[in-house]
Short mmCIF file of C-alpha atoms and ligand atoms in Angstrom, two decimals:
data_model
loop_
_atom_site.label_atom_id
_atom_site.label_comp_id
_atom_site.label_asym_id
_atom_site.label_seq_id
_atom_site.Cartn_x
_atom_site.Cartn_y
_atom_site.Cartn_z
CA MET F 2 0.12 0.16 0.38
CA ALA F 3 1.29 3.33 -0.76
CA PRO F 4 1.45 6.15 1.94
CA SER F 5 -1.92 8.12 1.75
CA LEU F 6 -2.99 11.16 3.30
CA THR F 7 -6.65 12.18 3.35
CA ASN F 8 -6.56 16.45 3.14
CA GLU F 9 -8.31 16.60 6.13
CA THR F 10 -9.04 15.25 9.24
CA THR F 11 -12.40 12.95 8.52
CA GLY F 12 -16.17 14.29 9.45
CA PRO F 13 -18.25 17.28 7.95
CA HIS F 14 -17.23 20.19 9.34
CA TYR F 15 -19.58 23.24 9.79
CA ARG F 16 -17.55 25.58 12.46
CA PRO F 17 -15.94 27.63 10.53
CA ALA F 18 -12.75 26.94 13.15
CA TRP F 19 -9.46 24.63 11.87
CA ALA F 20 -5.88 24.91 12.14
CA GLU F 21 -4.00 24.79 9.33
CA VAL F 22 -0.52 23.06 8.43
CA ASP F 23 1.59 24.27 6.07
CA LEU F 24 3.11 20.95 5.07
CA GLU F 25 6.01 22.81 3.04
CA ALA F 26 7.07 24.89 5.98
CA VAL F 27 7.32 21.04 7.48
CA ARG F 28 9.73 20.58 4.37
CA HIS F 29 11.47 23.44 4.63
CA ASN F 30 12.21 22.94 8.47
CA THR F 31 13.13 19.34 8.00
CA ALA F 32 16.09 20.32 5.04
CA VAL F 33 16.94 22.97 7.78
CA LEU F 34 17.51 20.42 10.51
CA ALA F 35 18.60 17.62 8.63
CA ALA F 36 21.60 19.81 6.82
CA ARG F 37 22.96 21.15 10.29
CA ALA F 38 22.40 17.24 11.48
CA ALA F 39 24.62 16.41 8.84
CA PRO F 40 26.70 13.54 8.73
CA ALA F 41 23.99 12.40 11.45
CA HIS F 42 20.48 11.54 10.25
CA LEU F 43 17.40 13.37 11.17
CA MET F 44 14.88 11.57 13.03
CA ALA F 45 11.27 13.50 12.33
CA VAL F 46 9.50 12.45 16.21
CA VAL F 47 5.78 12.49 15.58
CA LYS F 48 4.52 11.57 18.83
CA ALA F 49 1.08 13.09 20.10
CA ASP F 50 0.23 13.25 16.57
CA GLY F 51 2.66 15.55 15.24
CA TYR F 52 2.64 17.62 18.34
CA GLY F 53 -1.11 18.42 16.87
CA HIS F 54 0.41 18.73 13.54
CA GLY F 55 -1.35 15.51 12.02
CA ALA F 56 1.65 12.63 12.67
CA VAL F 57 0.68 10.91 9.28
CA ALA F 58 1.37 14.17 7.20
CA VAL F 59 4.41 15.61 8.83
CA ALA F 60 5.91 11.81 8.71
CA LEU F 61 5.18 12.21 5.02
CA ALA F 62 6.17 15.34 4.75
CA ALA F 63 9.91 15.55 6.96
CA LEU F 64 10.43 11.50 5.09
CA GLU F 65 10.40 13.44 1.55
CA SER F 66 12.55 16.30 3.07
CA GLY F 67 15.68 14.20 4.43
CA ALA F 68 14.65 12.82 7.62
CA THR F 69 15.52 9.24 7.32
CA TRP F 70 13.49 7.66 11.15
CA LEU F 71 10.33 8.69 12.61
CA GLY F 72 10.09 8.86 16.42
CA VAL F 73 6.80 8.25 18.71
CA ALA F 74 5.98 7.62 22.20
CA LEU F 75 3.21 4.81 21.97
CA VAL F 76 2.61 1.83 20.07
CA GLU F 77 -0.59 3.08 19.03
CA GLU F 78 1.06 5.88 17.06
CA GLY F 79 3.53 3.58 15.54
CA ILE F 80 0.22 1.50 14.25
CA GLU F 81 -1.39 4.45 13.03
CA LEU F 82 2.21 4.99 10.89
CA ARG F 83 2.56 1.59 9.85
CA GLU F 84 -1.86 1.28 9.05
CA ALA F 85 -0.44 4.38 6.44
CA GLY F 86 1.69 2.48 4.59
CA ILE F 87 4.46 4.38 5.72
CA GLU F 88 7.82 1.11 6.01
CA GLY F 89 10.27 2.92 7.99
CA PRO F 90 12.23 2.81 10.60
CA ILE F 91 10.12 4.06 14.03
CA LEU F 92 11.86 4.05 17.13
CA LEU F 93 9.25 4.07 19.66
CA LEU F 94 11.21 6.22 22.68
CA SER F 95 10.05 4.35 25.89
CA GLU F 96 9.58 0.72 26.89
CA PRO F 97 6.17 -0.52 26.67
CA PRO F 98 4.32 -2.82 28.57
CA PRO F 99 5.93 -6.29 27.82
CA ASP F 100 2.74 -7.74 26.53
CA ALA F 101 2.83 -5.06 23.48
CA ALA F 102 6.15 -6.80 22.69
CA ASP F 103 4.62 -9.20 19.81
CA VAL F 104 2.51 -6.32 18.40
CA VAL F 105 6.19 -4.50 18.39
CA VAL F 106 7.75 -7.18 16.44
CA GLY F 107 4.89 -7.46 14.30
CA THR F 108 4.65 -4.53 13.19
CA ALA F 109 8.67 -3.77 13.08
CA LEU F 110 8.81 -0.88 15.20
CA THR F 111 12.16 -0.84 16.69
CA PRO F 112 11.86 -0.15 20.51
CA VAL F 113 14.44 1.20 22.84
CA VAL F 114 14.83 -0.88 25.86
CA TYR F 115 16.29 -0.55 29.54
CA THR F 116 14.77 -3.15 31.88
CA ARG F 117 15.65 -6.84 31.91
CA ARG F 118 11.94 -7.99 31.59
CA PHE F 119 11.04 -6.34 28.19
CA ILE F 120 14.27 -7.61 26.58
CA ASP F 121 13.21 -10.92 27.01
CA ALA F 122 9.89 -10.14 26.21
CA LEU F 123 11.10 -9.37 23.26
CA ALA F 124 13.03 -12.10 22.45
CA LYS F 125 9.92 -14.71 23.37
CA ALA F 126 7.91 -12.06 20.76
CA ALA F 127 10.81 -12.47 17.79
CA ALA F 128 11.13 -16.22 18.47
CA ASP F 129 7.65 -16.17 18.66
CA ALA F 130 7.56 -14.67 15.26
CA GLY F 131 10.06 -16.31 13.92
CA ARG F 132 11.98 -13.90 12.39
CA VAL F 133 15.08 -14.88 9.95
CA GLU F 134 16.91 -11.31 11.08
CA PRO F 135 17.62 -10.43 14.34
CA PHE F 136 15.03 -7.84 15.59
CA PRO F 137 16.96 -4.74 16.05
CA VAL F 138 16.70 -2.61 19.53
CA HIS F 139 17.87 0.69 20.86
CA LEU F 140 19.38 0.73 24.62
CA LYS F 141 18.37 3.98 26.49
CA VAL F 142 20.95 4.76 28.95
CA ASP F 143 19.72 7.80 32.15
CA THR F 144 22.87 9.98 31.89
CA GLY F 145 21.00 12.72 33.80
CA MET F 146 16.84 13.35 32.53
CA HIS F 147 15.95 11.29 35.41
CA ARG F 148 12.98 9.86 33.42
CA VAL F 149 13.24 6.39 31.84
CA GLY F 150 16.42 4.69 30.76
CA CYS F 151 18.85 2.25 32.80
CA ASP F 152 21.67 3.54 35.04
CA PRO F 153 24.86 3.83 33.11
CA ALA F 154 26.37 0.69 35.77
CA GLU F 155 23.91 -1.25 34.62
CA ALA F 156 24.20 -0.36 30.20
CA PRO F 157 26.71 -3.29 29.98
CA ASP F 158 24.86 -6.08 31.85
CA LEU F 159 22.02 -4.90 29.50
CA ALA F 160 24.32 -4.88 26.41
CA ARG F 161 25.38 -8.41 26.97
CA ALA F 162 21.30 -9.90 27.62
CA VAL F 163 20.36 -8.28 23.96
CA ARG F 164 23.48 -10.15 22.84
CA ARG F 165 22.79 -13.28 24.44
CA HIS F 166 19.34 -13.45 22.55
CA ASP F 167 20.14 -14.77 19.15
CA GLU F 168 16.86 -12.90 18.03
CA LEU F 169 18.09 -9.71 18.93
CA ALA F 170 20.80 -7.02 17.77
CA LEU F 171 21.80 -3.93 19.58
CA GLU F 172 21.60 -1.42 17.04
CA GLY F 173 21.66 1.60 19.25
CA LEU F 174 22.67 3.37 22.50
CA LEU F 175 20.94 6.42 23.21
CA THR F 176 20.42 9.16 25.73
CA HIS F 177 18.49 12.12 26.37
CA LEU F 178 18.89 15.51 27.40
CA ALA F 179 17.62 17.18 30.23
CA ALA F 180 17.89 20.78 29.62
CA ALA F 181 19.85 21.51 26.52
CA ASP F 182 17.57 24.51 25.73
CA ASP F 183 19.29 26.05 28.54
CA PRO F 184 22.54 27.90 28.26
CA ALA F 185 22.72 27.96 31.79
CA GLU F 186 22.65 24.61 32.09
CA ALA F 187 25.35 23.83 29.66
CA ASP F 188 27.70 22.40 31.58
CA TYR F 189 25.04 19.96 33.00
CA THR F 190 24.54 18.99 29.29
CA ALA F 191 27.70 18.33 28.44
CA ALA F 192 28.17 16.22 31.96
CA GLN F 193 25.39 14.12 30.49
CA LEU F 194 27.37 13.72 27.32
CA THR F 195 30.20 12.59 29.10
CA ARG F 196 28.36 9.90 30.94
CA PHE F 197 26.83 8.88 28.15
CA GLU F 198 30.48 8.65 26.11
CA ALA F 199 31.52 6.83 29.22
CA VAL F 200 29.50 4.23 28.77
CA ARG F 201 29.59 3.99 24.97
CA ARG F 202 33.65 3.52 25.94
CA GLU F 203 32.57 0.43 28.11
CA LEU F 204 30.29 -1.29 25.72
CA ALA F 205 33.16 -0.83 23.37
CA ARG F 206 35.63 -2.80 25.95
CA ALA F 207 32.89 -5.38 25.79
CA ARG F 208 33.47 -5.78 21.98
CA ILE F 209 29.80 -4.44 21.70
CA ARG F 210 29.67 -1.63 19.30
CA PRO F 211 25.93 -0.10 18.65
CA ALA F 212 25.99 1.36 14.54
CA LEU F 213 24.10 3.91 16.14
CA LEU F 214 24.73 6.89 18.71
CA HIS F 215 22.04 9.72 19.72
CA ALA F 216 21.31 11.88 22.51
CA ALA F 217 20.52 15.05 20.82
CA ASN F 218 16.47 16.14 20.81
CA SER F 219 15.91 20.06 18.83
CA ALA F 220 17.61 21.64 21.54
CA GLY F 221 20.58 19.64 21.53
CA LEU F 222 20.95 20.20 17.60
CA LEU F 223 20.19 23.65 17.68
CA SER F 224 22.21 24.59 20.96
CA GLY F 225 25.23 23.51 19.48
CA ALA F 226 26.34 21.13 21.57
CA PRO F 227 27.98 18.62 20.74
CA ALA F 228 25.43 15.85 20.53
CA CYS F 229 25.00 14.76 16.94
CA PHE F 230 26.57 11.22 17.07
CA SER F 231 24.90 9.37 14.05
CA LEU F 232 21.30 10.57 14.41
CA VAL F 233 19.64 13.58 15.73
CA ARG F 234 15.81 12.99 16.98
CA CYS F 235 14.18 15.95 16.08
CA GLY F 236 10.36 17.10 17.14
CA ILE F 237 9.30 20.79 18.03
CA ALA F 238 12.39 22.36 15.54
CA LEU F 239 10.53 20.25 12.95
CA TYR F 240 6.83 22.12 12.94
CA GLY F 241 8.95 25.18 13.21
CA ILE F 242 8.91 26.41 16.97
CA PRO F 243 12.04 27.29 19.18
CA PRO F 244 12.68 25.12 21.56
CA GLY F 245 13.18 27.72 24.23
CA PRO F 246 13.37 31.59 24.10
CA ALA F 247 17.59 31.25 24.18
CA LEU F 248 17.20 29.07 20.93
CA GLU F 249 14.52 31.94 19.32
CA GLY F 250 16.84 32.64 15.65
CA ALA F 251 19.14 29.67 16.03
CA ALA F 252 17.87 28.45 12.90
CA ASP F 253 15.87 29.25 9.65
CA LEU F 254 12.54 27.55 10.84
CA ARG F 255 9.13 28.25 9.38
CA PRO F 256 5.74 27.33 12.04
CA ALA F 257 3.85 24.94 10.52
CA LEU F 258 0.58 25.61 12.46
CA SER F 259 -1.42 28.45 12.26
CA LEU F 260 -4.89 28.49 14.15
CA ARG F 261 -8.18 30.05 12.90
CA ALA F 262 -11.78 30.78 12.54
CA ARG F 263 -13.98 33.02 11.11
CA VAL F 264 -16.29 35.55 13.80
CA ALA F 265 -19.41 33.76 13.78
CA ALA F 266 -20.99 36.96 15.75
CA VAL F 267 -20.85 40.75 16.45
CA ARG F 268 -21.97 42.63 18.83
CA ARG F 269 -22.22 46.78 19.85
CA LEU F 270 -22.22 47.10 23.66
CA PRO F 271 -21.71 50.22 26.06
CA ALA F 272 -19.32 51.78 28.10
CA GLY F 273 -19.44 49.95 31.09
CA GLU F 274 -20.99 46.41 29.93
CA ARG F 275 -18.92 43.28 31.42
CA ILE F 276 -17.89 40.41 29.46
CA SER F 277 -18.06 36.63 29.76
CA TYR F 278 -18.12 34.34 33.18
CA GLY F 279 -17.36 36.09 36.00
CA LEU F 280 -17.91 39.41 34.24
CA ARG F 281 -14.62 40.39 34.69
CA TYR F 282 -13.43 41.66 31.74
CA HIS F 283 -15.04 45.60 31.51
CA LEU F 284 -15.70 47.72 28.67
CA GLU F 285 -13.87 51.10 28.97
CA SER F 286 -15.69 52.68 26.17
CA ASP F 287 -18.86 52.09 23.72
CA SER F 288 -17.01 48.72 22.02
CA THR F 289 -17.41 46.09 19.06
CA VAL F 290 -17.23 42.70 20.70
CA ALA F 291 -16.98 39.71 18.54
CA VAL F 292 -17.36 36.36 18.95
CA VAL F 293 -15.12 33.45 18.10
CA PRO F 294 -16.47 30.08 17.69
CA MET F 295 -13.57 28.28 19.50
CA GLY F 296 -12.85 27.63 23.46
CA TYR F 297 -10.74 25.55 25.58
CA ALA F 298 -12.59 22.60 24.69
CA ASP F 299 -10.36 23.37 21.69
CA GLY F 300 -7.03 23.74 23.22
CA VAL F 301 -7.67 27.62 23.90
CA ALA F 302 -6.83 27.51 27.23
CA ARG F 303 -9.12 29.51 28.98
CA ARG F 304 -6.89 31.84 31.56
CA LEU F 305 -5.43 33.18 28.11
CA GLY F 306 -7.87 35.77 28.04
CA GLU F 307 -7.27 37.47 31.64
CA ALA F 308 -3.52 36.87 30.57
CA GLY F 309 -3.67 39.35 27.79
CA ALA F 310 -3.86 37.10 24.94
CA GLN F 311 -4.66 38.40 21.55
CA VAL F 312 -5.93 37.40 18.30
CA LEU F 313 -5.64 39.15 14.62
CA ILE F 314 -8.54 40.19 13.13
CA GLY F 315 -8.03 42.28 9.73
CA GLY F 316 -4.80 42.81 10.26
CA ARG F 317 -4.34 43.65 13.53
CA ARG F 318 -3.84 42.49 17.34
CA ARG F 319 -7.28 42.74 19.29
CA PRO F 320 -7.52 41.70 22.98
CA MET F 321 -9.72 38.92 23.80
CA ALA F 322 -12.45 40.06 26.02
CA GLY F 323 -12.76 37.86 29.35
CA VAL F 324 -12.05 34.46 30.26
CA VAL F 325 -12.14 32.20 27.06
CA THR F 326 -15.27 29.84 27.22
CA MET F 327 -15.65 26.19 26.74
CA ASP F 328 -16.43 26.50 23.08
CA GLN F 329 -16.34 30.63 22.44
CA LEU F 330 -14.58 33.21 22.96
CA MET F 331 -15.27 37.41 22.75
CA VAL F 332 -12.76 39.82 20.84
CA ASP F 333 -12.59 43.84 22.15
CA LEU F 334 -12.46 46.06 18.80
CA GLY F 335 -13.06 48.96 20.71
CA SER F 336 -14.15 51.34 17.69
CA ASP F 337 -13.05 49.53 15.07
CA THR F 338 -15.92 46.99 13.63
CA CYS F 339 -15.92 43.52 12.05
CA GLU F 340 -17.86 41.08 9.96
CA PRO F 341 -19.55 37.60 10.53
CA GLY F 342 -17.12 35.70 8.37
CA ASP F 343 -14.28 37.94 8.86
CA GLU F 344 -11.14 35.58 9.18
CA VAL F 345 -9.41 35.69 13.10
CA VAL F 346 -5.99 34.10 13.43
CA LEU F 347 -5.89 32.73 17.12
CA VAL F 348 -2.10 31.54 16.12
CA GLY F 349 -0.17 32.82 13.31
CA ARG F 350 -0.05 35.17 10.70
CA GLN F 351 -2.10 37.81 9.33
CA GLY F 352 -1.06 41.16 7.05
CA ASP F 353 2.18 41.90 9.03
CA GLU F 354 1.52 40.60 12.40
CA GLU F 355 1.85 37.29 13.59
CA ILE F 356 0.89 35.43 17.25
CA THR F 357 3.17 32.33 17.69
CA ALA F 358 2.81 29.17 20.07
CA SER F 359 5.77 30.47 22.16
CA GLU F 360 3.78 33.69 22.78
CA TRP F 361 1.14 31.99 23.98
CA ALA F 362 3.29 29.72 25.94
CA GLN F 363 4.92 32.91 28.13
CA LEU F 364 1.47 34.20 28.50
CA LEU F 365 0.53 30.98 30.02
CA SER F 366 3.83 30.32 32.20
CA THR F 367 4.45 26.83 29.88
CA ILE F 368 6.22 25.57 27.02
CA PRO F 369 5.12 25.81 23.06
CA TYR F 370 4.90 22.03 22.81
CA GLU F 371 1.98 22.02 25.04
CA VAL F 372 0.15 24.89 23.51
CA CYS F 373 -0.05 22.72 20.12
CA CYS F 374 -0.22 19.10 21.63
CA SER F 375 -3.64 21.13 23.45
CA ILE F 376 -5.30 21.61 19.92
CA GLY F 377 -8.11 19.18 20.55
CA PRO F 378 -9.19 16.66 18.18
CA ARG F 379 -12.46 18.69 17.49
CA VAL F 380 -9.97 21.26 15.71
CA PRO F 381 -9.97 19.75 11.82
CA ARG F 382 -6.66 20.23 10.81
CA ARG F 383 -6.21 21.66 7.34
CA TYR F 384 -3.50 20.69 4.96
CA ARG F 385 -1.37 23.12 2.57
CA GLY F 386 1.27 22.26 0.62
C1 PLP L 424 10.29 14.23 22.42
C2 PLP L 424 11.35 13.25 22.44
C3 PLP L 424 12.04 14.23 21.78
C4 PLP L 424 12.07 15.20 20.50
O1 PLP L 424 12.50 16.38 21.40
P1 PLP L 424 11.96 18.11 21.00
O2 PLP L 424 12.64 18.77 22.32
O3 PLP L 424 10.57 18.16 20.30
O4 PLP L 424 12.88 17.74 19.91
C5 PLP L 424 13.73 13.32 21.34
N1 PLP L 424 13.76 12.50 22.32
C6 PLP L 424 12.97 11.80 23.27
C7 PLP L 424 13.53 10.36 23.92
C8 PLP L 424 11.82 12.38 23.01
O5 PLP L 424 10.93 11.86 24.56
#
């Protein structure tokens, strides 16, 4: 089956509210990152439905323009890519429960491993599947992130456990950087890489030499830390979003996603009126208020209004008025007007103005990753390019 993609998420949509995903931007970003990573290969990390952009669409665009690997968090996400006809290597970034080993082997996902229990389950699944070639796995070492991965001291034993199973092959060795986006933690990142290198040397002494070494995420690549090895795992940068404030402008990236809607209703309200639940937004003067058909159930955080967020209407920034409600939000146009049906940009460009996911992240005291992952399944994705 050829890889396939329908042009819009399924089902009819009547509400004029959507996320536009520019696949040309994804291709551009992929090419920029692949060039930066070379001679290391580029993995496009498309977990969490491609950070809200649509995993299959982004995966296909990235594979067309320089990525050679894909990365996912869940077996379910790997299956979605396989069902779309994608055949290349897909790294499963964390161990699933051992009872998922059969499906990992069956769908030829490349698992990250770090426990004896899962390694043994995989070997059994590979044997049961009657594979001819050994099944490739990557061993993950925790060098300081303290999330998943084995202790560096355990790595040789686990590598030997993989080697003892004829059904398995240790193709890769990896770690994950905890703070590569933060220049104040550059020493910590360097220490993580030193620990990683020590594990590599220790394995080499046991004549275990995995072909692929990898440590860098987007920040590891863009910060210039010597973390590229043979493979770089990029998520956020692929979508055109800098991993953190210190890396704004570190590469020529284009945001791929914009969040758009059309004005649903326009009201003219007198000075002194108060708007939305809790009546916490006061009109200082007679004003036009536009109603936008998107709310916190779509991923537009409720507190954005009170945090001072703006939207673009008619090419200008306008403040959200009051708290965002579940399905709708209000915008204060002051003495200006607009019409029902006018385009509203919540994130993205309109005319000369642009609102980025990073701007929302700052208002919400979070990171842009959370902003794009929050855009819910109720919002149809429209693909361009
Ligand atoms: C999510 C993830 C990445 C990608 O991180 P970005 O910061 O989005 O580039 C890389 N490696 C692992 C293990 C991850 O979980």
